[in-house]
Amino acid sequence: MASSSPTAVVASPKVLQLLQRLHALSEAQERSFSQIFFYASRLVRFLMFGEIWSATADEHMKDKFVALEADKCRFIYLLARSLGVRNVVEAGTSFGVSTIYLALAVGQNVAQGKTSLRTTTIAGKVIATEKEHLKAVRAREHWKEAGDEVEPWIELREGDLLETLKVEEGMPQEIDMLLLDIWTPLALPTLKIIQPRLKHGAIVITDNVGVAKILYKEFLEYIRRPENGFRTLTVPFPGGLEMSVYLPQE
């Protein structure tokens, strides 16, 4: 399901060039022998010992992008634009690459809403989350480099997202989109924190549900039960991308 069309995204040349550079750096890391070995060893340790994560793994990943692939980012951007998404929660920001796409979509949707409705009261934001301080610093640097198209639309909550996402101040009453790009054990607890705020028809995007299906077992069982309010399918991107629509009581 690959596409090489960068024209999917409306942005200045400066931002498009930044995204191209960041994706290239991320892809180089992902293709390296050390990173491939790391992922393989994590799977082996899970299958043999039931070990989901470790302090050693945390240390290894501190300088890794682990960014969503460019095609997935463009897909999410277009989805957000088509639905007029204005309030987004991104669980797992890392170096802030996918956040740039979300912020572009939110900013453009807010501007379009103000024009079409002839009002200045429409607002929107991306609530981004990151545990690692050094990654948060790098993310902020990238957003600052992107400029006013991106930076003003992002609120970064640094720390344990299972705590920071519970902070009421600054959190929109309704969430239009939730992006889950985090370590698998955090996916279901994060969804349950945000679910009461999901508006009817909100989109939940979850990365790597195919390649990490075993690790996502509880999450997938939950989101695929209609009684929990979601209608869902796996979009055939590499690794699998779950797209779920929140339609309670249907």
CSV table of C-alpha atoms in Angstrom, one decimal:
chain,number,residue,atom,x,y,z
A,1,MET,CA,0.0,0.0,0.0
A,2,ALA,CA,3.0,2.3,-0.6
A,3,SER,CA,2.6,5.7,-2.1
A,4,SER,CA,5.4,8.2,-2.9
A,5,SER,CA,3.1,11.3,-3.2
A,6,PRO,CA,4.2,14.1,-0.9
A,7,THR,CA,1.6,16.3,-2.5
A,8,ALA,CA,-1.0,14.8,-0.2
A,9,VAL,CA,0.1,17.3,2.5
A,10,VAL,CA,-0.6,21.0,2.3
A,11,ALA,CA,2.4,22.8,3.8
A,12,SER,CA,5.1,25.2,3.0
A,13,PRO,CA,8.3,24.0,1.3
A,14,LYS,CA,10.1,24.6,4.5
A,15,VAL,CA,7.9,22.1,6.4
A,16,LEU,CA,7.8,19.6,3.6
A,17,GLN,CA,11.6,19.6,3.5
A,18,LEU,CA,11.8,19.2,7.3
A,19,LEU,CA,9.4,16.2,7.1
A,20,GLN,CA,11.4,14.6,4.3
A,21,ARG,CA,14.6,15.0,6.4
A,22,LEU,CA,13.1,13.6,9.5
A,23,HIS,CA,11.6,10.6,7.8
A,24,ALA,CA,14.9,9.8,6.1
A,25,LEU,CA,16.7,9.8,9.5
A,26,SER,CA,14.0,7.6,11.1
A,27,GLU,CA,14.0,5.2,8.2
A,28,ALA,CA,17.8,4.9,8.3
A,29,GLN,CA,17.6,4.0,12.0
A,30,GLU,CA,14.9,1.4,11.4
A,31,ARG,CA,16.9,-0.3,8.6
A,32,SER,CA,20.0,-0.6,10.7
A,33,PHE,CA,21.2,-4.0,11.8
A,34,SER,CA,21.2,-3.0,15.4
A,35,GLN,CA,17.6,-1.9,15.3
A,36,ILE,CA,16.4,-5.0,13.5
A,37,PHE,CA,18.3,-7.1,16.0
A,38,PHE,CA,16.8,-5.2,18.8
A,39,TYR,CA,13.2,-5.8,17.6
A,40,ALA,CA,13.9,-9.5,17.0
A,41,SER,CA,15.5,-9.9,20.5
A,42,ARG,CA,12.5,-8.2,22.1
A,43,LEU,CA,10.1,-10.7,20.4
A,44,VAL,CA,12.3,-13.7,21.5
A,45,ARG,CA,12.4,-12.4,25.1
A,46,PHE,CA,8.6,-12.0,25.1
A,47,LEU,CA,7.9,-15.5,23.6
A,48,MET,CA,10.5,-17.2,25.9
A,49,PHE,CA,10.1,-15.2,29.2
A,50,GLY,CA,7.0,-13.1,28.8
A,51,GLU,CA,9.1,-10.0,29.1
A,52,ILE,CA,7.3,-7.1,27.4
A,53,TRP,CA,9.8,-4.3,28.2
A,54,SER,CA,12.9,-3.6,30.3
A,55,ALA,CA,15.1,-0.8,31.5
A,56,THR,CA,17.7,-1.9,29.0
A,57,ALA,CA,15.2,-1.5,26.2
A,58,ASP,CA,14.3,1.9,27.5
A,59,GLU,CA,17.9,3.0,27.3
A,60,HIS,CA,18.3,1.6,23.8
A,61,MET,CA,15.3,3.5,22.5
A,62,LYS,CA,16.2,6.9,24.0
A,63,ASP,CA,17.7,8.2,20.8
A,64,LYS,CA,15.5,6.4,18.3
A,65,PHE,CA,12.8,8.2,16.2
A,66,VAL,CA,10.4,5.2,15.9
A,67,ALA,CA,8.4,7.6,13.8
A,68,LEU,CA,5.3,6.6,11.8
A,69,GLU,CA,6.2,5.9,8.2
A,70,ALA,CA,5.6,8.7,5.8
A,71,ASP,CA,2.7,7.0,4.0
A,72,LYS,CA,0.9,6.4,7.3
A,73,CYS,CA,1.4,10.0,8.3
A,74,ARG,CA,-0.1,11.2,5.0
A,75,PHE,CA,-3.0,8.9,5.4
A,76,ILE,CA,-3.7,10.2,8.9
A,77,TYR,CA,-3.3,13.8,7.7
A,78,LEU,CA,-5.8,13.3,4.9
A,79,LEU,CA,-8.2,11.5,7.2
A,80,ALA,CA,-8.0,14.4,9.7
A,81,ARG,CA,-8.6,17.0,7.0
A,82,SER,CA,-11.5,15.1,5.5
A,83,LEU,CA,-13.3,14.8,8.9
A,84,GLY,CA,-12.5,18.4,10.0
A,85,VAL,CA,-10.7,17.1,13.0
A,86,ARG,CA,-9.8,19.9,15.5
A,87,ASN,CA,-8.9,18.1,18.8
A,88,VAL,CA,-6.4,15.3,18.7
A,89,VAL,CA,-4.6,13.2,21.4
A,90,GLU,CA,-1.3,11.7,20.3
A,91,ALA,CA,-0.1,8.9,22.6
A,92,GLY,CA,3.6,8.5,21.9
A,93,THR,CA,5.2,11.6,20.4
A,94,SER,CA,8.9,10.6,20.3
A,95,PHE,CA,10.7,13.2,18.2
A,96,GLY,CA,7.4,14.8,17.0
A,97,VAL,CA,7.3,13.8,13.4
A,98,SER,CA,3.7,12.5,13.2
A,99,THR,CA,2.7,15.4,15.5
A,100,ILE,CA,3.7,17.8,12.7
A,101,TYR,CA,1.1,16.2,10.3
A,102,LEU,CA,-1.6,16.3,13.0
A,103,ALA,CA,-0.8,20.0,13.8
A,104,LEU,CA,-0.9,20.9,10.1
A,105,ALA,CA,-4.4,19.3,9.8
A,106,VAL,CA,-5.7,20.8,13.0
A,107,GLY,CA,-4.5,24.3,12.1
A,108,GLN,CA,-5.9,24.1,8.6
A,109,ASN,CA,-9.2,22.7,9.8
A,110,VAL,CA,-9.6,25.5,12.4
A,111,ALA,CA,-8.8,28.2,9.7
A,112,GLN,CA,-11.3,26.6,7.3
A,113,GLY,CA,-13.9,26.5,10.1
A,114,LYS,CA,-13.4,30.2,10.9
A,115,THR,CA,-13.8,31.1,7.3
A,116,SER,CA,-16.8,29.0,6.5
A,117,LEU,CA,-18.7,29.8,9.7
A,118,ARG,CA,-17.5,33.4,9.8
A,119,THR,CA,-16.4,33.2,13.4
A,120,THR,CA,-13.2,33.6,15.4
A,121,THR,CA,-14.2,31.4,18.3
A,122,ILE,CA,-13.3,28.0,16.8
A,123,ALA,CA,-10.3,26.4,18.5
A,124,GLY,CA,-8.3,23.2,18.2
A,125,LYS,CA,-5.1,21.6,19.5
A,126,VAL,CA,-3.0,18.5,19.4
A,127,ILE,CA,-2.3,17.1,22.9
A,128,ALA,CA,1.1,15.3,22.5
A,129,THR,CA,2.6,13.0,25.1
A,130,GLU,CA,6.2,11.9,25.7
A,131,LYS,CA,7.9,10.3,28.7
A,132,GLU,CA,11.5,10.9,27.8
A,133,HIS,CA,12.7,14.4,28.4
A,134,LEU,CA,15.4,14.3,25.7
A,135,LYS,CA,12.9,13.2,23.1
A,136,ALA,CA,10.5,16.0,24.2
A,137,VAL,CA,13.3,18.5,23.8
A,138,ARG,CA,14.0,17.2,20.3
A,139,ALA,CA,10.3,17.3,19.4
A,140,ARG,CA,10.0,20.9,20.5
A,141,GLU,CA,13.1,21.8,18.4
A,142,HIS,CA,11.5,20.2,15.3
A,143,TRP,CA,8.2,22.0,15.9
A,144,LYS,CA,9.9,25.3,16.3
A,145,GLU,CA,11.8,24.7,13.1
A,146,ALA,CA,8.4,24.0,11.4
A,147,GLY,CA,7.2,27.4,12.6
A,148,ASP,CA,3.7,28.9,12.9
A,149,GLU,CA,2.0,26.3,10.7
A,150,VAL,CA,2.8,23.7,13.4
A,151,GLU,CA,4.1,24.9,16.7
A,152,PRO,CA,1.1,26.9,18.0
A,153,TRP,CA,-1.2,24.0,17.6
A,154,ILE,CA,0.6,21.6,20.0
A,155,GLU,CA,0.5,21.1,23.7
A,156,LEU,CA,3.1,18.7,24.9
A,157,ARG,CA,2.5,16.8,28.1
A,158,GLU,CA,5.8,15.4,29.3
A,159,GLY,CA,5.9,12.4,31.7
A,160,ASP,CA,3.8,9.3,32.3
A,161,LEU,CA,0.9,9.7,29.8
A,162,LEU,CA,-1.3,7.5,32.1
A,163,GLU,CA,-1.1,10.5,34.5
A,164,THR,CA,-0.7,13.5,32.2
A,165,LEU,CA,-3.7,12.6,30.1
A,166,LYS,CA,-5.9,12.7,33.3
A,167,VAL,CA,-5.1,16.4,33.8
A,168,GLU,CA,-8.3,18.3,33.1
A,169,GLU,CA,-6.8,21.7,32.5
A,170,GLY,CA,-6.4,22.3,28.8
A,171,MET,CA,-8.0,19.0,27.8
A,172,PRO,CA,-10.8,19.5,25.2
A,173,GLN,CA,-14.2,18.2,26.3
A,174,GLU,CA,-14.5,16.2,23.0
A,175,ILE,CA,-11.7,14.4,21.2
A,176,ASP,CA,-12.0,13.9,17.4
A,177,MET,CA,-9.0,11.6,16.9
A,178,LEU,CA,-6.7,9.5,19.1
A,179,LEU,CA,-3.4,8.3,17.7
A,180,LEU,CA,-1.9,5.3,19.6
A,181,ASP,CA,1.8,4.9,18.7
A,182,ILE,CA,3.1,3.7,22.0
A,183,TRP,CA,4.4,0.5,23.6
A,184,THR,CA,1.7,-2.1,23.4
A,185,PRO,CA,0.9,-2.4,27.2
A,186,LEU,CA,-0.1,1.2,27.3
A,187,ALA,CA,-2.5,1.2,24.4
A,188,LEU,CA,-5.6,-0.1,26.2
A,189,PRO,CA,-5.2,1.9,29.4
A,190,THR,CA,-4.7,5.0,27.3
A,191,LEU,CA,-7.8,4.3,25.2
A,192,LYS,CA,-9.8,3.9,28.4
A,193,ILE,CA,-8.7,7.2,29.7
A,194,ILE,CA,-9.6,9.1,26.5
A,195,GLN,CA,-12.7,7.0,25.6
A,196,PRO,CA,-15.2,9.1,27.8
A,197,ARG,CA,-14.1,12.2,25.8
A,198,LEU,CA,-14.3,10.6,22.3
A,199,LYS,CA,-17.1,12.3,20.3
A,200,HIS,CA,-19.5,10.2,18.3
A,201,GLY,CA,-17.7,9.2,15.1
A,202,ALA,CA,-14.2,9.9,16.5
A,203,ILE,CA,-11.3,8.0,15.0
A,204,VAL,CA,-8.7,5.9,16.8
A,205,ILE,CA,-5.6,5.0,14.9
A,206,THR,CA,-3.3,2.3,16.3
A,207,ASP,CA,0.0,1.4,14.7
A,208,ASN,CA,1.7,-2.0,14.1
A,209,VAL,CA,-1.3,-4.2,15.1
A,210,GLY,CA,-0.3,-6.8,12.6
A,211,VAL,CA,3.4,-7.2,13.3
A,212,ALA,CA,2.8,-6.9,17.1
A,213,LYS,CA,-0.6,-8.8,17.2
A,214,ILE,CA,0.4,-11.0,20.1
A,215,LEU,CA,1.4,-8.0,22.2
A,216,TYR,CA,-1.8,-6.1,21.3
A,217,LYS,CA,-4.0,-9.1,22.2
A,218,GLU,CA,-6.0,-7.5,25.0
A,219,PHE,CA,-6.3,-4.2,23.2
A,220,LEU,CA,-7.6,-5.8,20.0
A,221,GLU,CA,-10.0,-8.0,21.9
A,222,TYR,CA,-11.4,-4.8,23.5
A,223,ILE,CA,-11.7,-2.6,20.5
A,224,ARG,CA,-13.1,-5.3,18.3
A,225,ARG,CA,-16.0,-6.1,20.6
A,226,PRO,CA,-19.0,-4.0,19.3
A,227,GLU,CA,-20.4,-3.6,22.8
A,228,ASN,CA,-17.4,-1.4,23.6
A,229,GLY,CA,-18.6,1.1,21.0
A,230,PHE,CA,-16.1,0.7,18.2
A,231,ARG,CA,-16.3,-0.4,14.6
A,232,THR,CA,-12.9,-1.3,13.4
A,233,LEU,CA,-10.7,-2.6,10.5
A,234,THR,CA,-7.0,-3.2,9.8
A,235,VAL,CA,-5.7,-1.0,7.0
A,236,PRO,CA,-3.1,-3.0,5.1
A,237,PHE,CA,-0.1,-0.7,5.6
A,238,PRO,CA,3.2,-2.5,6.5
A,239,GLY,CA,2.9,-3.7,10.1
A,240,GLY,CA,-0.8,-3.1,10.1
A,241,LEU,CA,-2.7,0.0,11.0
A,242,GLU,CA,-6.0,-0.3,12.9
A,243,MET,CA,-8.6,2.3,12.1
A,244,SER,CA,-11.5,2.3,14.6
A,245,VAL,CA,-14.5,4.6,14.6
A,246,TYR,CA,-16.3,5.3,17.9
A,247,LEU,CA,-20.0,4.6,17.3
A,248,PRO,CA,-21.5,3.7,20.7
A,249,GLN,CA,-25.0,2.3,20.8
A,250,GLU,CA,-25.2,1.4,17.2
